[in-house]
mmCIF file with all atom_site columns, C-alpha atoms in Angstrom:
data_model
loop_
_atom_site.group_PDB
_atom_site.id
_atom_site.type_symbol
_atom_site.label_atom_id
_atom_site.label_alt_id
_atom_site.label_comp_id
_atom_site.label_asym_id
_atom_site.label_entity_id
_atom_site.label_seq_id
_atom_site.pdbx_PDB_ins_code
_atom_site.Cartn_x
_atom_site.Cartn_y
_atom_site.Cartn_z
_atom_site.occupancy
_atom_site.B_iso_or_equiv
_atom_site.pdbx_formal_charge
_atom_site.auth_seq_id
_atom_site.auth_comp_id
_atom_site.auth_asym_id
_atom_site.auth_atom_id
_atom_site.pdbx_PDB_model_num
ATOM 1   C CA . MET A 1 1   ? 30.924 46.838 -62.652 1.00 0.00 ? 20  MET A CA 1
ATOM 2   C CA . SER A 1 2   ? 32.872 43.880 -62.722 1.00 0.00 ? 21  SER A CA 1
ATOM 3   C CA . GLU A 1 3   ? 31.297 42.499 -65.830 1.00 0.00 ? 22  GLU A CA 1
ATOM 4   C CA . ASP A 1 4   ? 34.565 43.910 -67.584 1.00 0.00 ? 23  ASP A CA 1
ATOM 5   C CA . PHE A 1 5   ? 36.812 42.225 -65.456 1.00 0.00 ? 24  PHE A CA 1
ATOM 6   C CA . PHE A 1 6   ? 35.075 39.122 -66.009 1.00 0.00 ? 25  PHE A CA 1
ATOM 7   C CA . LYS A 1 7   ? 34.767 39.603 -69.852 1.00 0.00 ? 26  LYS A CA 1
ATOM 8   C CA . TYR A 1 8   ? 38.638 38.802 -70.048 1.00 0.00 ? 27  TYR A CA 1
ATOM 9   C CA . GLN A 1 9   ? 38.151 36.032 -68.234 1.00 0.00 ? 28  GLN A CA 1
ATOM 10  C CA . GLN A 1 10  ? 35.621 34.267 -70.597 1.00 0.00 ? 29  GLN A CA 1
ATOM 11  C CA . GLY A 1 11  ? 38.170 32.580 -72.434 1.00 0.00 ? 30  GLY A CA 1
ATOM 12  C CA . TYR A 1 12  ? 39.300 30.837 -69.289 1.00 0.00 ? 31  TYR A CA 1
ATOM 13  C CA . PHE A 1 13  ? 36.258 30.170 -67.331 1.00 0.00 ? 32  PHE A CA 1
ATOM 14  C CA . SER A 1 14  ? 32.936 28.688 -68.068 1.00 0.00 ? 33  SER A CA 1
ATOM 15  C CA . ARG A 1 15  ? 29.605 31.302 -68.378 1.00 0.00 ? 34  ARG A CA 1
ATOM 16  C CA . ALA A 1 16  ? 28.216 29.350 -65.394 1.00 0.00 ? 35  ALA A CA 1
ATOM 17  C CA . PHE A 1 17  ? 31.154 29.775 -63.426 1.00 0.00 ? 36  PHE A CA 1
ATOM 18  C CA . ILE A 1 18  ? 31.524 33.690 -64.039 1.00 0.00 ? 37  ILE A CA 1
ATOM 19  C CA . SER A 1 19  ? 27.724 33.972 -63.451 1.00 0.00 ? 38  SER A CA 1
ATOM 20  C CA . SER A 1 20  ? 27.825 32.176 -60.058 1.00 0.00 ? 39  SER A CA 1
ATOM 21  C CA . THR A 1 21  ? 30.964 34.255 -59.028 1.00 0.00 ? 40  THR A CA 1
ATOM 22  C CA . LEU A 1 22  ? 28.936 37.278 -59.673 1.00 0.00 ? 41  LEU A CA 1
ATOM 23  C CA . ASN A 1 23  ? 25.880 36.259 -57.929 1.00 0.00 ? 42  ASN A CA 1
ATOM 24  C CA . ILE A 1 24  ? 28.084 35.501 -54.974 1.00 0.00 ? 43  ILE A CA 1
ATOM 25  C CA . ILE A 1 25  ? 29.760 38.757 -54.942 1.00 0.00 ? 44  ILE A CA 1
ATOM 26  C CA . ASN A 1 26  ? 26.368 40.439 -55.473 1.00 0.00 ? 45  ASN A CA 1
ATOM 27  C CA . ASP A 1 27  ? 24.823 38.540 -52.512 1.00 0.00 ? 46  ASP A CA 1
ATOM 28  C CA . ILE A 1 28  ? 27.713 39.577 -50.424 1.00 0.00 ? 47  ILE A CA 1
ATOM 29  C CA . LEU A 1 29  ? 27.592 43.101 -51.102 1.00 0.00 ? 48  LEU A CA 1
ATOM 30  C CA . ASP A 1 30  ? 23.693 43.076 -50.628 1.00 0.00 ? 49  ASP A CA 1
ATOM 31  C CA . SER A 1 31  ? 23.646 41.460 -47.524 1.00 0.00 ? 50  SER A CA 1
ATOM 32  C CA . ALA A 1 32  ? 22.309 42.996 -44.214 1.00 0.00 ? 51  ALA A CA 1
ATOM 33  C CA . ALA A 1 33  ? 25.798 42.332 -42.403 1.00 0.00 ? 52  ALA A CA 1
ATOM 34  C CA . PHE A 1 34  ? 27.807 44.118 -45.125 1.00 0.00 ? 53  PHE A CA 1
ATOM 35  C CA . GLN A 1 35  ? 25.429 46.956 -45.317 1.00 0.00 ? 54  GLN A CA 1
ATOM 36  C CA . LYS A 1 36  ? 25.690 47.349 -41.376 1.00 0.00 ? 55  LYS A CA 1
ATOM 37  C CA . PHE A 1 37  ? 29.518 46.959 -41.508 1.00 0.00 ? 56  PHE A CA 1
ATOM 38  C CA . MET A 1 38  ? 29.660 49.929 -44.178 1.00 0.00 ? 57  MET A CA 1
ATOM 39  C CA . GLY A 1 39  ? 26.698 51.981 -42.349 1.00 0.00 ? 58  GLY A CA 1
ATOM 40  C CA . GLY A 1 40  ? 29.225 51.836 -39.365 1.00 0.00 ? 59  GLY A CA 1
ATOM 41  C CA . ALA A 1 41  ? 32.078 52.738 -41.483 1.00 0.00 ? 60  ALA A CA 1
ATOM 42  C CA . GLN A 1 42  ? 30.904 55.860 -42.186 1.00 0.00 ? 61  GLN A CA 1
ATOM 43  C CA . SER A 1 43  ? 31.439 57.417 -38.921 1.00 0.00 ? 62  SER A CA 1
ATOM 44  C CA . PHE A 1 44  ? 34.812 57.846 -39.524 1.00 0.00 ? 63  PHE A CA 1
ATOM 45  C CA . PHE A 1 45  ? 34.594 59.829 -42.383 1.00 0.00 ? 64  PHE A CA 1
ATOM 46  C CA . PRO A 1 46  ? 35.182 63.716 -41.369 1.00 0.00 ? 65  PRO A CA 1
ATOM 47  C CA . ASP A 1 47  ? 31.715 64.483 -42.361 1.00 0.00 ? 66  ASP A CA 1
ATOM 48  C CA . ALA A 1 48  ? 30.161 62.307 -40.187 1.00 0.00 ? 67  ALA A CA 1
ATOM 49  C CA . LEU A 1 49  ? 32.282 63.305 -37.554 1.00 0.00 ? 68  LEU A CA 1
ATOM 50  C CA . LYS A 1 50  ? 31.429 66.977 -38.175 1.00 0.00 ? 69  LYS A CA 1
ATOM 51  C CA . ALA A 1 51  ? 27.558 66.031 -37.706 1.00 0.00 ? 70  ALA A CA 1
ATOM 52  C CA . PHE A 1 52  ? 28.239 64.185 -34.583 1.00 0.00 ? 71  PHE A CA 1
ATOM 53  C CA . TRP A 1 53  ? 30.203 67.083 -33.001 1.00 0.00 ? 72  TRP A CA 1
ATOM 54  C CA . ARG A 1 54  ? 27.685 69.733 -34.455 1.00 0.00 ? 73  ARG A CA 1
ATOM 55  C CA . GLU A 1 55  ? 24.707 67.816 -32.580 1.00 0.00 ? 74  GLU A CA 1
ATOM 56  C CA . ALA A 1 56  ? 27.016 67.094 -29.397 1.00 0.00 ? 75  ALA A CA 1
ATOM 57  C CA . GLN A 1 57  ? 25.888 68.935 -26.113 1.00 0.00 ? 76  GLN A CA 1
ATOM 58  C CA . HIS A 1 58  ? 28.333 68.548 -23.141 1.00 0.00 ? 77  HIS A CA 1
ATOM 59  C CA . MET A 1 59  ? 28.332 70.437 -19.825 1.00 0.00 ? 78  MET A CA 1
ATOM 60  C CA . SER A 1 60  ? 31.555 71.645 -18.440 1.00 0.00 ? 79  SER A CA 1
ATOM 61  C CA . HIS A 1 61  ? 30.937 70.566 -15.046 1.00 0.00 ? 80  HIS A CA 1
ATOM 62  C CA . ILE A 1 62  ? 29.853 67.189 -15.232 1.00 0.00 ? 81  ILE A CA 1
ATOM 63  C CA . PRO A 1 63  ? 32.827 64.671 -14.827 1.00 0.00 ? 82  PRO A CA 1
ATOM 64  C CA . THR A 1 64  ? 33.540 61.582 -17.318 1.00 0.00 ? 83  THR A CA 1
ATOM 65  C CA . CYS A 1 65  ? 35.207 58.394 -15.676 1.00 0.00 ? 84  CYS A CA 1
ATOM 66  C CA . VAL A 1 66  ? 36.035 55.431 -17.860 1.00 0.00 ? 85  VAL A CA 1
ATOM 67  C CA . LEU A 1 67  ? 36.979 51.931 -17.367 1.00 0.00 ? 86  LEU A CA 1
ATOM 68  C CA . ARG A 1 68  ? 40.355 50.922 -19.142 1.00 0.00 ? 87  ARG A CA 1
ATOM 69  C CA . GLY A 1 69  ? 41.029 47.083 -19.340 1.00 0.00 ? 88  GLY A CA 1
ATOM 70  C CA . VAL A 1 70  ? 44.261 45.089 -20.403 1.00 0.00 ? 89  VAL A CA 1
ATOM 71  C CA . LEU A 1 71  ? 43.936 41.711 -21.290 1.00 0.00 ? 90  LEU A CA 1
ATOM 72  C CA . GLU A 1 72  ? 45.586 38.368 -19.631 1.00 0.00 ? 91  GLU A CA 1
ATOM 73  C CA . GLN A 1 73  ? 46.662 35.587 -21.560 1.00 0.00 ? 92  GLN A CA 1
ATOM 74  C CA . HIS A 1 74  ? 45.086 33.130 -19.160 1.00 0.00 ? 93  HIS A CA 1
ATOM 75  C CA . THR A 1 75  ? 41.424 34.906 -19.211 1.00 0.00 ? 94  THR A CA 1
ATOM 76  C CA . THR A 1 76  ? 41.290 35.729 -22.906 1.00 0.00 ? 95  THR A CA 1
ATOM 77  C CA . PRO A 1 77  ? 38.093 34.533 -24.348 1.00 0.00 ? 96  PRO A CA 1
ATOM 78  C CA . GLU A 1 78  ? 38.848 32.374 -27.404 1.00 0.00 ? 97  GLU A CA 1
ATOM 79  C CA . SER A 1 79  ? 36.712 34.452 -29.853 1.00 0.00 ? 98  SER A CA 1
ATOM 80  C CA . LEU A 1 80  ? 38.882 37.321 -28.972 1.00 0.00 ? 99  LEU A CA 1
ATOM 81  C CA . GLU A 1 81  ? 41.996 35.779 -29.224 1.00 0.00 ? 100 GLU A CA 1
ATOM 82  C CA . MET A 1 82  ? 42.723 36.560 -33.077 1.00 0.00 ? 101 MET A CA 1
ATOM 83  C CA . ILE A 1 83  ? 41.775 40.094 -33.028 1.00 0.00 ? 102 ILE A CA 1
ATOM 84  C CA . SER A 1 84  ? 43.904 40.539 -29.771 1.00 0.00 ? 103 SER A CA 1
ATOM 85  C CA . ASN A 1 85  ? 46.897 39.210 -31.510 1.00 0.00 ? 104 ASN A CA 1
ATOM 86  C CA . LEU A 1 86  ? 46.507 41.473 -34.430 1.00 0.00 ? 105 LEU A CA 1
ATOM 87  C CA . LEU A 1 87  ? 45.855 44.673 -32.090 1.00 0.00 ? 106 LEU A CA 1
ATOM 88  C CA . SER A 1 88  ? 49.105 43.496 -30.254 1.00 0.00 ? 107 SER A CA 1
ATOM 89  C CA . LYS A 1 89  ? 50.923 43.407 -33.343 1.00 0.00 ? 108 LYS A CA 1
ATOM 90  C CA . GLN A 1 90  ? 49.541 46.497 -34.990 1.00 0.00 ? 109 GLN A CA 1
ATOM 91  C CA . SER A 1 91  ? 50.444 48.684 -31.907 1.00 0.00 ? 110 SER A CA 1
ATOM 92  C CA . GLY A 1 92  ? 53.539 47.135 -30.568 1.00 0.00 ? 111 GLY A CA 1
ATOM 93  C CA . SER A 1 93  ? 52.279 46.675 -27.402 1.00 0.00 ? 112 SER A CA 1
ATOM 94  C CA . ARG A 1 94  ? 49.755 44.083 -25.419 1.00 0.00 ? 113 ARG A CA 1
ATOM 95  C CA . LEU A 1 95  ? 48.431 47.004 -23.334 1.00 0.00 ? 114 LEU A CA 1
ATOM 96  C CA . HIS A 1 96  ? 44.729 46.828 -24.749 1.00 0.00 ? 115 HIS A CA 1
ATOM 97  C CA . ASP A 1 97  ? 41.351 44.945 -23.940 1.00 0.00 ? 116 ASP A CA 1
ATOM 98  C CA . SER A 1 98  ? 41.365 43.249 -27.390 1.00 0.00 ? 117 SER A CA 1
ATOM 99  C CA . GLN A 1 99  ? 39.662 46.003 -29.075 1.00 0.00 ? 118 GLN A CA 1
ATOM 100 C CA . VAL A 1 100 ? 40.638 49.504 -27.570 1.00 0.00 ? 119 VAL A CA 1
ATOM 101 C CA . HIS A 1 101 ? 44.419 50.345 -26.697 1.00 0.00 ? 120 HIS A CA 1
ATOM 102 C CA . VAL A 1 102 ? 44.608 51.648 -22.953 1.00 0.00 ? 121 VAL A CA 1
ATOM 103 C CA . TYR A 1 103 ? 46.337 54.832 -24.412 1.00 0.00 ? 122 TYR A CA 1
ATOM 104 C CA . ASP A 1 104 ? 43.134 55.515 -26.510 1.00 0.00 ? 123 ASP A CA 1
ATOM 105 C CA . ALA A 1 105 ? 40.603 54.683 -23.659 1.00 0.00 ? 124 ALA A CA 1
ATOM 106 C CA . VAL A 1 106 ? 39.718 57.908 -22.368 1.00 0.00 ? 125 VAL A CA 1
ATOM 107 C CA . GLY A 1 107 ? 36.548 60.278 -21.817 1.00 0.00 ? 126 GLY A CA 1
ATOM 108 C CA . HIS A 1 108 ? 37.404 62.719 -24.517 1.00 0.00 ? 127 HIS A CA 1
ATOM 109 C CA . PRO A 1 109 ? 38.086 62.699 -28.309 1.00 0.00 ? 128 PRO A CA 1
ATOM 110 C CA . ILE A 1 110 ? 41.927 62.126 -29.165 1.00 0.00 ? 129 ILE A CA 1
ATOM 111 C CA . TYR A 1 111 ? 41.948 62.607 -33.114 1.00 0.00 ? 130 TYR A CA 1
ATOM 112 C CA . VAL A 1 112 ? 39.134 65.384 -33.267 1.00 0.00 ? 131 VAL A CA 1
ATOM 113 C CA . LYS A 1 113 ? 40.109 68.568 -31.727 1.00 0.00 ? 132 LYS A CA 1
ATOM 114 C CA . ASN A 1 114 ? 37.331 71.114 -31.319 1.00 0.00 ? 133 ASN A CA 1
ATOM 115 C CA . ARG A 1 115 ? 35.318 72.952 -28.344 1.00 0.00 ? 134 ARG A CA 1
ATOM 116 C CA . ASN A 1 116 ? 33.395 69.706 -27.300 1.00 0.00 ? 135 ASN A CA 1
ATOM 117 C CA . GLY A 1 117 ? 36.358 67.715 -27.423 1.00 0.00 ? 136 GLY A CA 1
ATOM 118 C CA . ARG A 1 118 ? 38.399 70.399 -25.062 1.00 0.00 ? 137 ARG A CA 1
ATOM 119 C CA . ILE A 1 119 ? 35.298 70.537 -22.705 1.00 0.00 ? 138 ILE A CA 1
ATOM 120 C CA . LEU A 1 120 ? 35.358 66.718 -22.503 1.00 0.00 ? 139 LEU A CA 1
ATOM 121 C CA . LYS A 1 121 ? 39.108 66.635 -21.991 1.00 0.00 ? 140 LYS A CA 1
ATOM 122 C CA . ASN A 1 122 ? 38.737 69.111 -19.136 1.00 0.00 ? 141 ASN A CA 1
ATOM 123 C CA . CYS A 1 123 ? 35.976 66.700 -17.655 1.00 0.00 ? 142 CYS A CA 1
ATOM 124 C CA . ASP A 1 124 ? 37.925 63.608 -17.857 1.00 0.00 ? 143 ASP A CA 1
ATOM 125 C CA . MET A 1 125 ? 38.832 61.786 -14.738 1.00 0.00 ? 144 MET A CA 1
ATOM 126 C CA . GLY A 1 126 ? 40.779 59.235 -15.986 1.00 0.00 ? 145 GLY A CA 1
ATOM 127 C CA . GLY A 1 127 ? 40.496 55.799 -14.887 1.00 0.00 ? 146 GLY A CA 1
ATOM 128 C CA . ALA A 1 128 ? 42.463 52.863 -13.449 1.00 0.00 ? 147 ALA A CA 1
ATOM 129 C CA . ILE A 1 129 ? 43.616 50.111 -15.328 1.00 0.00 ? 148 ILE A CA 1
ATOM 130 C CA . GLN A 1 130 ? 41.743 46.638 -14.909 1.00 0.00 ? 149 GLN A CA 1
ATOM 131 C CA . ARG A 1 131 ? 42.618 43.130 -15.638 1.00 0.00 ? 150 ARG A CA 1
ATOM 132 C CA . THR A 1 132 ? 39.681 42.395 -17.945 1.00 0.00 ? 151 THR A CA 1
ATOM 133 C CA . HIS A 1 133 ? 38.777 41.935 -21.783 1.00 0.00 ? 152 HIS A CA 1
ATOM 134 C CA . HIS A 1 134 ? 36.435 44.156 -24.031 1.00 0.00 ? 153 HIS A CA 1
ATOM 135 C CA . TRP A 1 135 ? 33.529 41.564 -23.743 1.00 0.00 ? 154 TRP A CA 1
ATOM 136 C CA . SER A 1 136 ? 33.598 41.259 -19.689 1.00 0.00 ? 155 SER A CA 1
ATOM 137 C CA . PRO A 1 137 ? 30.300 43.196 -19.183 1.00 0.00 ? 156 PRO A CA 1
ATOM 138 C CA . LEU A 1 138 ? 28.388 40.762 -21.567 1.00 0.00 ? 157 LEU A CA 1
ATOM 139 C CA . SER A 1 139 ? 26.577 37.695 -20.346 1.00 0.00 ? 158 SER A CA 1
ATOM 140 C CA . GLU A 1 140 ? 23.855 36.303 -22.417 1.00 0.00 ? 159 GLU A CA 1
ATOM 141 C CA . GLU A 1 141 ? 24.924 37.936 -25.628 1.00 0.00 ? 160 GLU A CA 1
ATOM 142 C CA . VAL A 1 142 ? 28.145 35.877 -25.825 1.00 0.00 ? 161 VAL A CA 1
ATOM 143 C CA . GLU A 1 143 ? 26.579 32.505 -25.276 1.00 0.00 ? 162 GLU A CA 1
ATOM 144 C CA . TYR A 1 144 ? 26.806 31.659 -28.781 1.00 0.00 ? 163 TYR A CA 1
ATOM 145 C CA . VAL A 1 145 ? 30.556 32.314 -29.012 1.00 0.00 ? 164 VAL A CA 1
ATOM 146 C CA . LYS A 1 146 ? 31.426 30.882 -25.349 1.00 0.00 ? 165 LYS A CA 1
ATOM 147 C CA . THR A 1 147 ? 33.592 27.765 -25.817 1.00 0.00 ? 166 THR A CA 1
ATOM 148 C CA . ASN A 1 148 ? 34.431 25.124 -22.927 1.00 0.00 ? 167 ASN A CA 1
ATOM 149 C CA . LYS A 1 149 ? 37.814 26.792 -22.647 1.00 0.00 ? 168 LYS A CA 1
ATOM 150 C CA . ASP A 1 150 ? 36.004 30.143 -21.857 1.00 0.00 ? 169 ASP A CA 1
ATOM 151 C CA . VAL A 1 151 ? 33.915 28.219 -19.365 1.00 0.00 ? 170 VAL A CA 1
ATOM 152 C CA . GLN A 1 152 ? 36.726 26.523 -17.620 1.00 0.00 ? 171 GLN A CA 1
ATOM 153 C CA . GLN A 1 153 ? 38.731 29.738 -17.374 1.00 0.00 ? 172 GLN A CA 1
ATOM 154 C CA . ALA A 1 154 ? 35.583 31.828 -16.357 1.00 0.00 ? 173 ALA A CA 1
ATOM 155 C CA . SER A 1 155 ? 36.508 34.420 -18.837 1.00 0.00 ? 174 SER A CA 1
ATOM 156 C CA . PHE A 1 156 ? 32.749 35.961 -18.997 1.00 0.00 ? 175 PHE A CA 1
ATOM 157 C CA . ASP A 1 157 ? 32.474 35.539 -15.041 1.00 0.00 ? 176 ASP A CA 1
ATOM 158 C CA . CYS A 1 158 ? 33.407 38.535 -13.697 1.00 0.00 ? 177 CYS A CA 1
ATOM 159 C CA . ALA A 1 159 ? 31.583 41.268 -11.301 1.00 0.00 ? 178 ALA A CA 1
ATOM 160 C CA . LYS A 1 160 ? 29.358 43.057 -13.576 1.00 0.00 ? 179 LYS A CA 1
ATOM 161 C CA . ASP A 1 161 ? 28.864 45.819 -11.159 1.00 0.00 ? 180 ASP A CA 1
ATOM 162 C CA . ARG A 1 162 ? 32.513 46.685 -11.461 1.00 0.00 ? 181 ARG A CA 1
ATOM 163 C CA . HIS A 1 163 ? 31.674 48.692 -14.678 1.00 0.00 ? 182 HIS A CA 1
ATOM 164 C CA . ILE A 1 164 ? 28.896 50.815 -13.307 1.00 0.00 ? 183 ILE A CA 1
ATOM 165 C CA . PHE A 1 165 ? 29.951 51.801 -9.826  1.00 0.00 ? 184 PHE A CA 1
ATOM 166 C CA . PRO A 1 166 ? 32.970 53.794 -10.701 1.00 0.00 ? 185 PRO A CA 1
ATOM 167 C CA . PHE A 1 167 ? 30.796 56.237 -12.730 1.00 0.00 ? 186 PHE A CA 1
ATOM 168 C CA . CYS A 1 168 ? 28.130 56.358 -9.711  1.00 0.00 ? 187 CYS A CA 1
ATOM 169 C CA . ASP A 1 169 ? 30.717 56.760 -7.459  1.00 0.00 ? 188 ASP A CA 1
ATOM 170 C CA . VAL A 1 170 ? 32.460 59.553 -9.631  1.00 0.00 ? 189 VAL A CA 1
ATOM 171 C CA . ASN A 1 171 ? 29.309 61.535 -9.923  1.00 0.00 ? 190 ASN A CA 1
ATOM 172 C CA . ALA A 1 172 ? 28.529 61.032 -6.325  1.00 0.00 ? 191 ALA A CA 1
ATOM 173 C CA . ARG A 1 173 ? 31.686 62.884 -5.368  1.00 0.00 ? 192 ARG A CA 1
ATOM 174 C CA . PHE A 1 174 ? 30.510 65.792 -7.149  1.00 0.00 ? 193 PHE A CA 1
ATOM 175 C CA . GLY A 1 175 ? 27.037 65.850 -5.925  1.00 0.00 ? 194 GLY A CA 1
ATOM 176 C CA . ILE A 1 176 ? 25.437 64.819 -9.244  1.00 0.00 ? 195 ILE A CA 1
ATOM 177 C CA . ILE A 1 177 ? 24.106 61.626 -7.990  1.00 0.00 ? 196 ILE A CA 1
ATOM 178 C CA . GLY A 1 178 ? 23.068 61.968 -4.199  1.00 0.00 ? 197 GLY A CA 1
ATOM 179 C CA . TYR A 1 179 ? 24.155 59.167 -1.676  1.00 0.00 ? 198 TYR A CA 1
ATOM 180 C CA . ALA A 1 180 ? 21.252 57.180 0.193   1.00 0.00 ? 199 ALA A CA 1
ATOM 181 C CA . PRO A 1 181 ? 20.457 58.611 3.512   1.00 0.00 ? 200 PRO A CA 1
ATOM 182 C CA . GLY A 1 182 ? 23.036 56.991 6.181   1.00 0.00 ? 201 GLY A CA 1
ATOM 183 C CA . ASN A 1 183 ? 25.200 55.865 3.340   1.00 0.00 ? 202 ASN A CA 1
ATOM 184 C CA . GLU A 1 184 ? 27.567 59.155 2.828   1.00 0.00 ? 203 GLU A CA 1
ATOM 185 C CA . LYS A 1 185 ? 30.957 58.549 2.377   1.00 0.00 ? 204 LYS A CA 1
ATOM 186 C CA . THR A 1 186 ? 33.866 60.542 3.615   1.00 0.00 ? 205 THR A CA 1
ATOM 187 C CA . PHE A 1 187 ? 36.792 61.512 1.642   1.00 0.00 ? 206 PHE A CA 1
#
């Protein structure tokens, strides 16, 4: 593949350097991390989206709620600062949770238009915007990237149940999840 490119370079670089470079490129392309990345990237292709939506089954009476987050500078984890700044520059707005823009954080597809998407859009209850980042539900999973600054700011120390109870509450309102006896709410 890249041998033709390096053939011209033989006059400038040694055989050992070219071999090492080819080995490094092959190792990177064959690595598990690169393959996982490429495997996930194929879900963005139209054929993968068609397969996904072909198998999707949605009921028109089940509500969907979402949790939408917006970062605050003083609680952003150091590990998310670069990607947060990149997304801010790319979108022209700081209204995101470091990975998903607040306008894209909805309970239905935005860019794929089909029957399932219309069903989900009709079921979408929306969601209030909260001060949080994309990794806020995580604890043990982020221990290896947590810095002293993150600990001082309490970047990952938030109420984890706030990610679950809006979903439970919406489903309880519509009778999909029943309240425990004696704990009924009146709206």
